[in-house]
Tab-separated table of C-alpha atoms in Angstrom:
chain	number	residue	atom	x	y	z
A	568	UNK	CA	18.471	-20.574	8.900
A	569	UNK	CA	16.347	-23.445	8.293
A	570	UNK	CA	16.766	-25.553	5.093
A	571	UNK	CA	12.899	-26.443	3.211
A	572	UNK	CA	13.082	-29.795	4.078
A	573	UNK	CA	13.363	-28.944	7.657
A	574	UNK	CA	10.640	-25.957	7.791
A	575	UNK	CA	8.754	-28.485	6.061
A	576	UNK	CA	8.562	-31.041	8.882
A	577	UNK	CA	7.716	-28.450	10.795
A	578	UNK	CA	4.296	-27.599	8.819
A	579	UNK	CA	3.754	-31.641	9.064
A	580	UNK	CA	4.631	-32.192	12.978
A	581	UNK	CA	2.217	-29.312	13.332
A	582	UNK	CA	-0.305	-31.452	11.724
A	583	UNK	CA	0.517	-34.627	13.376
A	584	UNK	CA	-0.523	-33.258	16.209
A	585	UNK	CA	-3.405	-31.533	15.420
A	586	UNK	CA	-6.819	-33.270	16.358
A	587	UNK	CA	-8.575	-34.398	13.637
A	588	UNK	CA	-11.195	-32.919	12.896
A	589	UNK	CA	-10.504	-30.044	15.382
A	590	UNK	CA	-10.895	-26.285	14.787
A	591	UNK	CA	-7.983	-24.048	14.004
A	592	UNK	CA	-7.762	-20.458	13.964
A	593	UNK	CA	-5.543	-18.567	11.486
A	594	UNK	CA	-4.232	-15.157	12.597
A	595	UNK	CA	-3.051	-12.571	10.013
A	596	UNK	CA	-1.456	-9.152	10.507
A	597	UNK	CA	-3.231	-6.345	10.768
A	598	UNK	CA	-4.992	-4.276	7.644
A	599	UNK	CA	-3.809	-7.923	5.578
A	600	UNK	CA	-1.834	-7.032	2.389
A	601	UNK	CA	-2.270	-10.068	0.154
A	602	UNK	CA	0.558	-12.302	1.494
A	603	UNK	CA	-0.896	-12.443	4.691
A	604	UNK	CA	-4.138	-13.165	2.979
A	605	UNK	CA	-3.315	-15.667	0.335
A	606	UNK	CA	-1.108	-17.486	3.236
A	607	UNK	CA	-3.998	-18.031	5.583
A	608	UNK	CA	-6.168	-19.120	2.838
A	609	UNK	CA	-3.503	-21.795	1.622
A	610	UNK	CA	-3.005	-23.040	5.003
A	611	UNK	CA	-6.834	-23.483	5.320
A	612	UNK	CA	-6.699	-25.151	2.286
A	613	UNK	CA	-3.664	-27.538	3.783
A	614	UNK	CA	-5.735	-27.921	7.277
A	615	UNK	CA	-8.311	-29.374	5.254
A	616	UNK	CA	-7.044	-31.960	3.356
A	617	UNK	CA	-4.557	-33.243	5.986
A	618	UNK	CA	-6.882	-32.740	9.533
A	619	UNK	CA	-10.527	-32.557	8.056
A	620	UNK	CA	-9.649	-29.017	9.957
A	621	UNK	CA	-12.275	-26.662	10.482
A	622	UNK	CA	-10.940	-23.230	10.065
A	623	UNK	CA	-11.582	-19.763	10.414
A	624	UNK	CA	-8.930	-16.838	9.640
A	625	UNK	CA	-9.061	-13.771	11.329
A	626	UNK	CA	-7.728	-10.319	11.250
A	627	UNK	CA	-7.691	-6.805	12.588
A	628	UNK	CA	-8.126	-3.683	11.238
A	629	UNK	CA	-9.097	-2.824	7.903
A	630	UNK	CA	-8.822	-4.154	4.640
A	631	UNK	CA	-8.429	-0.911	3.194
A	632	UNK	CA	-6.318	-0.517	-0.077
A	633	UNK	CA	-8.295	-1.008	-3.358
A	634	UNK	CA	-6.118	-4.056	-4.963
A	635	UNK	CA	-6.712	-5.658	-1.575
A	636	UNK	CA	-10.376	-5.487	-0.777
A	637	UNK	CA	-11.114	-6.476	-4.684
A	638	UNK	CA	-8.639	-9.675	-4.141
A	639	UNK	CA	-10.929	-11.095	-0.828
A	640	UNK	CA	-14.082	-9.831	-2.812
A	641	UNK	CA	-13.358	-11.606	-6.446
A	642	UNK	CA	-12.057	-14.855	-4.864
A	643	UNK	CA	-14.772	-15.033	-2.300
A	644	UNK	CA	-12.199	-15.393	0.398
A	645	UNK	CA	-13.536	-15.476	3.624
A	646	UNK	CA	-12.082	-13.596	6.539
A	647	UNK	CA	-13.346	-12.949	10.281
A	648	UNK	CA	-12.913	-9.729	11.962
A	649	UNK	CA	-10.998	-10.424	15.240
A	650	UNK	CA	-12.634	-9.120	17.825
A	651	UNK	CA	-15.556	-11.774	16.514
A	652	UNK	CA	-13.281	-14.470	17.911
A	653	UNK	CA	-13.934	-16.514	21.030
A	654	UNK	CA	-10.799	-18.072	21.203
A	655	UNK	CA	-11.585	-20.747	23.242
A	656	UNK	CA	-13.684	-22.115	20.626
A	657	UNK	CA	-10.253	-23.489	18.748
A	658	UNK	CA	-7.959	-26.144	19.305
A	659	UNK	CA	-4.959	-24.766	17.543
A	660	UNK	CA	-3.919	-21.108	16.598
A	661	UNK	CA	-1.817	-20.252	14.046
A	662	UNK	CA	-0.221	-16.966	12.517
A	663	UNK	CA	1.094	-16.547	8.677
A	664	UNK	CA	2.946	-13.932	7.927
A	665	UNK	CA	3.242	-12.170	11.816
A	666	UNK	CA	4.528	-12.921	15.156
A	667	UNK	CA	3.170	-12.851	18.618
A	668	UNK	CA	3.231	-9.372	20.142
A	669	UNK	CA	4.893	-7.238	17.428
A	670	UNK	CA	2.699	-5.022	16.782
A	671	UNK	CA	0.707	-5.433	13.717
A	672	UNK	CA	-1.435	-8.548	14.709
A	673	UNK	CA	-4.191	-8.357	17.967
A	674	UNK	CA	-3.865	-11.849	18.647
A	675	UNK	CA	-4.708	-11.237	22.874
A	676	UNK	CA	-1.204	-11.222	24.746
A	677	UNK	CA	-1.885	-14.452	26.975
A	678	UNK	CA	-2.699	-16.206	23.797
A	679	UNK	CA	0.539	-18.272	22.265
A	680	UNK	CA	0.152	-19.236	19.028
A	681	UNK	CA	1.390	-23.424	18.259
A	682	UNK	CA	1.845	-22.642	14.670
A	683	UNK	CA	3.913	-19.269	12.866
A	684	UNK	CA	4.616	-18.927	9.340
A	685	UNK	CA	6.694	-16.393	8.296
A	686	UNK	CA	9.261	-14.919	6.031
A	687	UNK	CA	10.020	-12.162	8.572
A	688	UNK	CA	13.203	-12.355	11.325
A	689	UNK	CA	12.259	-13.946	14.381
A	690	UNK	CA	10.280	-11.619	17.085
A	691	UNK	CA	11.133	-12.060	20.849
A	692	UNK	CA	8.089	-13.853	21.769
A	693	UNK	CA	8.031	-16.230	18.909
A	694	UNK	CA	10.952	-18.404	21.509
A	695	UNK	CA	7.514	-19.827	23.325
A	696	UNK	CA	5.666	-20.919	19.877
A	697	UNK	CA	5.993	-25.190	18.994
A	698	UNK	CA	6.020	-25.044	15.566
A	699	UNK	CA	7.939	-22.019	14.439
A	700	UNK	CA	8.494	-21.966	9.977
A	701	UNK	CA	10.445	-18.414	9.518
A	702	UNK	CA	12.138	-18.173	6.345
A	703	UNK	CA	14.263	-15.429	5.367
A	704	UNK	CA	15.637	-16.721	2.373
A	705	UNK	CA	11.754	-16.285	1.035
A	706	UNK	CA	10.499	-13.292	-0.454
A	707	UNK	CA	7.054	-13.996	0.531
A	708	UNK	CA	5.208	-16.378	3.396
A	709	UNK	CA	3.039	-17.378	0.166
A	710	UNK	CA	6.080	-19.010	-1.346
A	711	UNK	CA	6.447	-20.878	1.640
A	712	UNK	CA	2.921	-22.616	1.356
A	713	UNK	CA	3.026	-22.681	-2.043
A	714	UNK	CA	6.131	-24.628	-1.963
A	715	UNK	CA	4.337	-27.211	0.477
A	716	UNK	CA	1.203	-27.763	-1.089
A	717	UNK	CA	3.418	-28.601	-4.449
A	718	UNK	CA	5.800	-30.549	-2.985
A	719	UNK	CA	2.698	-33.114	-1.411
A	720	UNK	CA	0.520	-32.472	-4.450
A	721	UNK	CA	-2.129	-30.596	-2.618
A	722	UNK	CA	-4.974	-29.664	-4.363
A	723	UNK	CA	-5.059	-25.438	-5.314
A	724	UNK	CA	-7.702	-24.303	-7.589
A	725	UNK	CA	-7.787	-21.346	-9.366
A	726	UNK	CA	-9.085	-19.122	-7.276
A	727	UNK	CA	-5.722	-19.916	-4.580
A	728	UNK	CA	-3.722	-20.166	-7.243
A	729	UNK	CA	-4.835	-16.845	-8.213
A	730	UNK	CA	-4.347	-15.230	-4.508
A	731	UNK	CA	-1.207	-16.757	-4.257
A	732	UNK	CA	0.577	-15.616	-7.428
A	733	UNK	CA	-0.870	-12.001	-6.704
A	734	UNK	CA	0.583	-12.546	-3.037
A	735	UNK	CA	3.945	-13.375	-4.507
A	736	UNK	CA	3.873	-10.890	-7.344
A	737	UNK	CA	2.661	-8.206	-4.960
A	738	UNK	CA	5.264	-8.798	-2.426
A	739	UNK	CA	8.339	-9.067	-4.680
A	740	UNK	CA	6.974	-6.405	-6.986
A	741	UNK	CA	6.919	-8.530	-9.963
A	742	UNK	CA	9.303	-10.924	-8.578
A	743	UNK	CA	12.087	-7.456	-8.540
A	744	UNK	CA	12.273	-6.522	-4.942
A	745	UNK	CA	13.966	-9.372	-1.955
A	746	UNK	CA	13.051	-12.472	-4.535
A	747	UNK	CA	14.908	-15.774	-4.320
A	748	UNK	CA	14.896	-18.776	-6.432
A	749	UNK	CA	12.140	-20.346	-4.484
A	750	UNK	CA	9.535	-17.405	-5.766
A	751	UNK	CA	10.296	-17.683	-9.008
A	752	UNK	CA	9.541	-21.330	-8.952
A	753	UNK	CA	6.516	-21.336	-7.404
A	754	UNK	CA	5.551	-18.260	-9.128
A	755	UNK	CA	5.775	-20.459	-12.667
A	756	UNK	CA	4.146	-23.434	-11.399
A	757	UNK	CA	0.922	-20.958	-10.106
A	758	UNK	CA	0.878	-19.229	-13.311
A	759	UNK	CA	-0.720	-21.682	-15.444
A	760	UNK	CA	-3.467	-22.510	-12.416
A	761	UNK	CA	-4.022	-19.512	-11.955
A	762	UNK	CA	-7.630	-16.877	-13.306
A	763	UNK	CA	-5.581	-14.364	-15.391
A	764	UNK	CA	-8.713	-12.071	-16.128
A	765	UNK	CA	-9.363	-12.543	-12.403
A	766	UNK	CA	-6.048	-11.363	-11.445
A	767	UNK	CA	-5.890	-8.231	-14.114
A	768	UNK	CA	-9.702	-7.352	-12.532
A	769	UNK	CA	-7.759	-7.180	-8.869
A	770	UNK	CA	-4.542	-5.442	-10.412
A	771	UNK	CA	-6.522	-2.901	-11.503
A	772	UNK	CA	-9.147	-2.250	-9.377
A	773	UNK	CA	-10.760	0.897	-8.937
A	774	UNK	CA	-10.000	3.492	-6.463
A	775	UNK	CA	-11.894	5.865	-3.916
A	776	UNK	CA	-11.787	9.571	-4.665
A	777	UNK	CA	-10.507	9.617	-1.631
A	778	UNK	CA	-7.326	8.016	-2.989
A	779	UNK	CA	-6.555	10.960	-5.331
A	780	UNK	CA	-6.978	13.607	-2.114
A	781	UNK	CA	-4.358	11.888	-0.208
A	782	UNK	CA	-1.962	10.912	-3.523
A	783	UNK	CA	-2.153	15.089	-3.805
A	784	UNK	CA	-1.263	15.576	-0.163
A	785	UNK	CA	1.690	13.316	-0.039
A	786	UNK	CA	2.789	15.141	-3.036
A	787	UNK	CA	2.141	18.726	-1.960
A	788	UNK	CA	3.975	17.279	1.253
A	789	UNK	CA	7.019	15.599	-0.042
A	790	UNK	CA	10.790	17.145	0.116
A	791	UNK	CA	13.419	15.833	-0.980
A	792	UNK	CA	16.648	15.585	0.996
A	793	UNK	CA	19.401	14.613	-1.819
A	794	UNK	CA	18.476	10.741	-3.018
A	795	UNK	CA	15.588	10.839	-0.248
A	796	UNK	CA	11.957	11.579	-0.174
A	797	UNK	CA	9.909	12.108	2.764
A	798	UNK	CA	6.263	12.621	3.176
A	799	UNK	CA	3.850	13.140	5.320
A	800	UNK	CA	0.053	12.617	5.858
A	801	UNK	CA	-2.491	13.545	8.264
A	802	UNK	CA	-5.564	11.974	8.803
A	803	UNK	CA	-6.071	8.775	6.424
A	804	UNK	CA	-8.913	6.724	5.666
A	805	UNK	CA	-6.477	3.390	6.396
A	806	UNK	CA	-2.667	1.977	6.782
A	807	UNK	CA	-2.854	1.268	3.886
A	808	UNK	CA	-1.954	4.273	2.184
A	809	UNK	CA	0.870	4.794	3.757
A	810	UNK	CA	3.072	1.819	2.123
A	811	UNK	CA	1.250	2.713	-1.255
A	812	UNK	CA	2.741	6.127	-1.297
A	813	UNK	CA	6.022	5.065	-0.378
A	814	UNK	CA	5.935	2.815	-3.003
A	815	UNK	CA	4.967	5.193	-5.794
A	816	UNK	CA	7.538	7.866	-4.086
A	817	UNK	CA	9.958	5.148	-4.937
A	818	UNK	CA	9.451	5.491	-8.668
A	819	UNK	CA	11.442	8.434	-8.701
A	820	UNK	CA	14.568	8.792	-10.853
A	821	UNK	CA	17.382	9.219	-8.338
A	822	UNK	CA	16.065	8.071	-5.525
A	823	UNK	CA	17.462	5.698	-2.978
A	824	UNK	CA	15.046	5.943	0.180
A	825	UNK	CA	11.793	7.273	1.049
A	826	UNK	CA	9.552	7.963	4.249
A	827	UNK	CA	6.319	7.965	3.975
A	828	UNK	CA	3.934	8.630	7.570
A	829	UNK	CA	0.171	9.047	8.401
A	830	UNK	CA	-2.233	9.055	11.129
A	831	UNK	CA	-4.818	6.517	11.875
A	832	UNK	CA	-6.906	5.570	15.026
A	833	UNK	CA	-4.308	7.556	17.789
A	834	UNK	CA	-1.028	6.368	16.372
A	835	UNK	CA	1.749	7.414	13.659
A	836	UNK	CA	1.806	4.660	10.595
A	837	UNK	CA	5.335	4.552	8.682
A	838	UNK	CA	6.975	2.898	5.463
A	839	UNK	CA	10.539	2.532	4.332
A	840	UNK	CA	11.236	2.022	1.075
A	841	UNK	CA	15.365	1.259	-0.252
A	842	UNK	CA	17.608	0.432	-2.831
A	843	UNK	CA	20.415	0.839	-0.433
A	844	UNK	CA	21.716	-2.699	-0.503
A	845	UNK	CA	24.465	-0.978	2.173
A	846	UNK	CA	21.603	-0.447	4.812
A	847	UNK	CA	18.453	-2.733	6.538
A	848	UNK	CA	15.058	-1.017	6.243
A	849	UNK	CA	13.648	-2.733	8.677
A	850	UNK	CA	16.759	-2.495	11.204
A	851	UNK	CA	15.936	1.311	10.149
A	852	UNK	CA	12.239	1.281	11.155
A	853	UNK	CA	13.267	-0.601	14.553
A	854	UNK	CA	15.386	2.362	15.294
A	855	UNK	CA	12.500	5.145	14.608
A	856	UNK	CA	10.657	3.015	16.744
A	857	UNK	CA	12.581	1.673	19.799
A	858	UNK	CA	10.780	2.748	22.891
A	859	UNK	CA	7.850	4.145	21.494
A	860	UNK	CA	6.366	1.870	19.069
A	861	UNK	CA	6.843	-1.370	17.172
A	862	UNK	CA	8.190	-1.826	13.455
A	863	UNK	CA	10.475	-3.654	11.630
A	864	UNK	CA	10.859	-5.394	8.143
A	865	UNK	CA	13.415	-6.526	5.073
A	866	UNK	CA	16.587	-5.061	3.572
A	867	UNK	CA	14.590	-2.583	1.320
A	868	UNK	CA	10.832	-2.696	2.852
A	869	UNK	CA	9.917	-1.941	6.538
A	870	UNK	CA	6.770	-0.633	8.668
A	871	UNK	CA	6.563	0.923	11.623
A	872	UNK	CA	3.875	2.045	14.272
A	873	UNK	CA	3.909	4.777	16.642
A	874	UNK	CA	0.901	4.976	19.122
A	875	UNK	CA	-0.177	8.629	19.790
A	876	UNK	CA	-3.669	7.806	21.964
A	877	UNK	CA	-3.875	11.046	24.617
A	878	UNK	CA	-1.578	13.229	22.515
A	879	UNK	CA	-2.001	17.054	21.707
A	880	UNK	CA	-1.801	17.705	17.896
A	881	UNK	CA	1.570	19.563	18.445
A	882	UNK	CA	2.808	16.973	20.277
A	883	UNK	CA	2.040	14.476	17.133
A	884	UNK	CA	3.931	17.037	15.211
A	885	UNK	CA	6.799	16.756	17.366
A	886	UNK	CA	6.511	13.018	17.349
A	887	UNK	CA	7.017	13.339	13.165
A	888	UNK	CA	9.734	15.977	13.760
A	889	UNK	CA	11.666	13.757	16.096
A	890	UNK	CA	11.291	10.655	13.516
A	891	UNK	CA	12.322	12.386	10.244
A	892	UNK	CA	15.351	13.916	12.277
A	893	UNK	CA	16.026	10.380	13.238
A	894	UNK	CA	15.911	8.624	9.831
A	895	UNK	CA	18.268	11.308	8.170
A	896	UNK	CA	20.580	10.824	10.692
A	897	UNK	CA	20.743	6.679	10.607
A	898	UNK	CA	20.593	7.000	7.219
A	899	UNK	CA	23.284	9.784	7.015
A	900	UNK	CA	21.944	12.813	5.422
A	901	UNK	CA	21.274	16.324	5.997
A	902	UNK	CA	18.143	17.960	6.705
A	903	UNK	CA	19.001	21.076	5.939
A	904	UNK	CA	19.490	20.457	1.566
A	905	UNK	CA	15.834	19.634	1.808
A	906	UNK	CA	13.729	21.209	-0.395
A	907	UNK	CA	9.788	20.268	-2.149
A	908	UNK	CA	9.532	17.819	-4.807
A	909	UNK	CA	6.771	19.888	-6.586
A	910	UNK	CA	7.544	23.643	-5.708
A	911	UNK	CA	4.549	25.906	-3.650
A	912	UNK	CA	3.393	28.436	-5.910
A	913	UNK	CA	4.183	31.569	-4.185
């Protein structure tokens, strides 16, 4: 595991080497949750200041869940669909808070990116990136930029300060889920910089009607399976609601693990939530996964894709069958004691 000091050398090397005045591309994941976001922006902000950088960040998908879109559109972030890019155009490309080729980014396949930034275990193809910053002792990649524009006094108005303590709040859930010393920290110093009215307007932003269709599904849907709740979802609007429900499933007394699933653009989107401290979520996901999709995660948060392009609607069913059967069986417990968190009227 690399030590700060060390990861930060890394961030400056990158730098070194960067032309001045060049372009650089940031990549974040897929349907970007707000650490991915508030990461790419920082970076920007670093490229700036230390390579007169012109940047652009990218990303694919959608930016789909409420709290989300409201954060890009109140802090007049500015974000590039992918498939815009002509990659050629850039000098450097970088990735915060994703790897090469796991799944959740659409950075091309022959494209390596020189910079990664990440609080996620290594990926496979990450062995062929120069200037690889993974942290796991982070709860969040924003901590990780956070802790580098502090530590050379780079400037970060209010508007990043903002998008980074909602990144880090966000991601540790109020600094109570996977946080380490280094979050807390650089949660207090962001506090006073950052728009509080600003950040209550994108904690509570409004929702679709949409929202309250699927919340009812999930619930209709759910069964519980002793300290376990799984759900399931057809056809969603985005990703997004997928960890969202998992999340709120997670609020229930008792309750040690949940599995939430939906379908979205020919594939299977999943979510792990755990207080099992005895078990890996994400080593979970990568085992609902292996051979069919890509996933993985942290010791109580993971996400998983499975695609499902070509496939019948029974065989989709099957698919979910196969992956619930799966997860109670990894996670040792017994189908058969399910029964519906809010019972059918009969």
């Amino acid at each position: 595991m690399k030590t700060a000091e060390h990861s930060t050398s890394i961030i400056e090397s990158f730098f070194d080497d960067f032309p001045q005045g060049g372009n650089l591309l940031i990549v974040a994941h897929n349907h970007p949750d707000p650490d991915t976001i508030a990461s790419a922006a920082a970076l920007k902000e670093v490229a700036k200041v230390m390579a007169k950088a012109k940047t652009t960040i990218a990303y694919g998908g959608l930016i789909g869940r409420a709290e989300n879109a409201n954060m890009v559109k109140c802090l007049k972030m500015a974000l590039t669909p992918i498939e815009k890019i002509k990659f050629d155009t850039y000098d450097r490309i970088a990735m915060v808070d994703t790897q090469p080729q796991t799944g959740n980014n659409d950075l091309p396949a022959n494209r390596i990116p020189d910079l990664v930034i990440d609080h996620h275990p290594k990926a496979k193809q990450s062995k062929h990136v120069k200037f690889l910053d993974i942290r796991l002792d982070y709860g969040a990649t924003a901590s990780i930029l956070s802790e580098f524009m502090f530590k050379f006094d780079l400037p970060i108005n209010k508007n990043l300060a903002t998008a980074l303590l909602y990144a880090i709040k966000s991601e540790t859930q109020d600094l109570g889920r996977e946080t380490f010393k280094v979050d807390v920290e650089c949660y207090r110093q962001l506090f006073p910089l950052a728009n509080k009215k600003m950040l209550s307007k994108i904690i509570h932003a409004r929702v679709a009607r949409s929202y309250f269709t699927r919340l009812q599904e999930a619930l209709d849907n759910a069964k519980i399976y002793g300290n376990t709740i799984i759900t399931r979802l057809k056809s969603i609007e985005t990703p997004d609601i997928v960890p969202e429900i998992a999340d709120i499933m997670m609020k229930m007394e008792g309750i040690a693990w949940v599995l939430s699933m939906g379908e979205y653009d020919d594939a299977v989107y999943m979510s792990i939530r755990t207080t099992n401290k005895r078990k890996n979520a994400g080593k979970v996901m990568k085992t609902l996964v292996r051979g069919k999709g890509n996933g993985g995660g942290h010791m109580q948060i993971a996400g998983g894709r499975i695609p499902t392009h070509g496939k019948e609607p029974w065989e989709i069913q099957e698919l979910k069958d196969a992956v619930v059967e799966k997860f109670l069986k990894t996670i040792r417990k017994d189908k058969e004691t399910a029964h519906q968190l809010i019972p059918q009227d009969v």
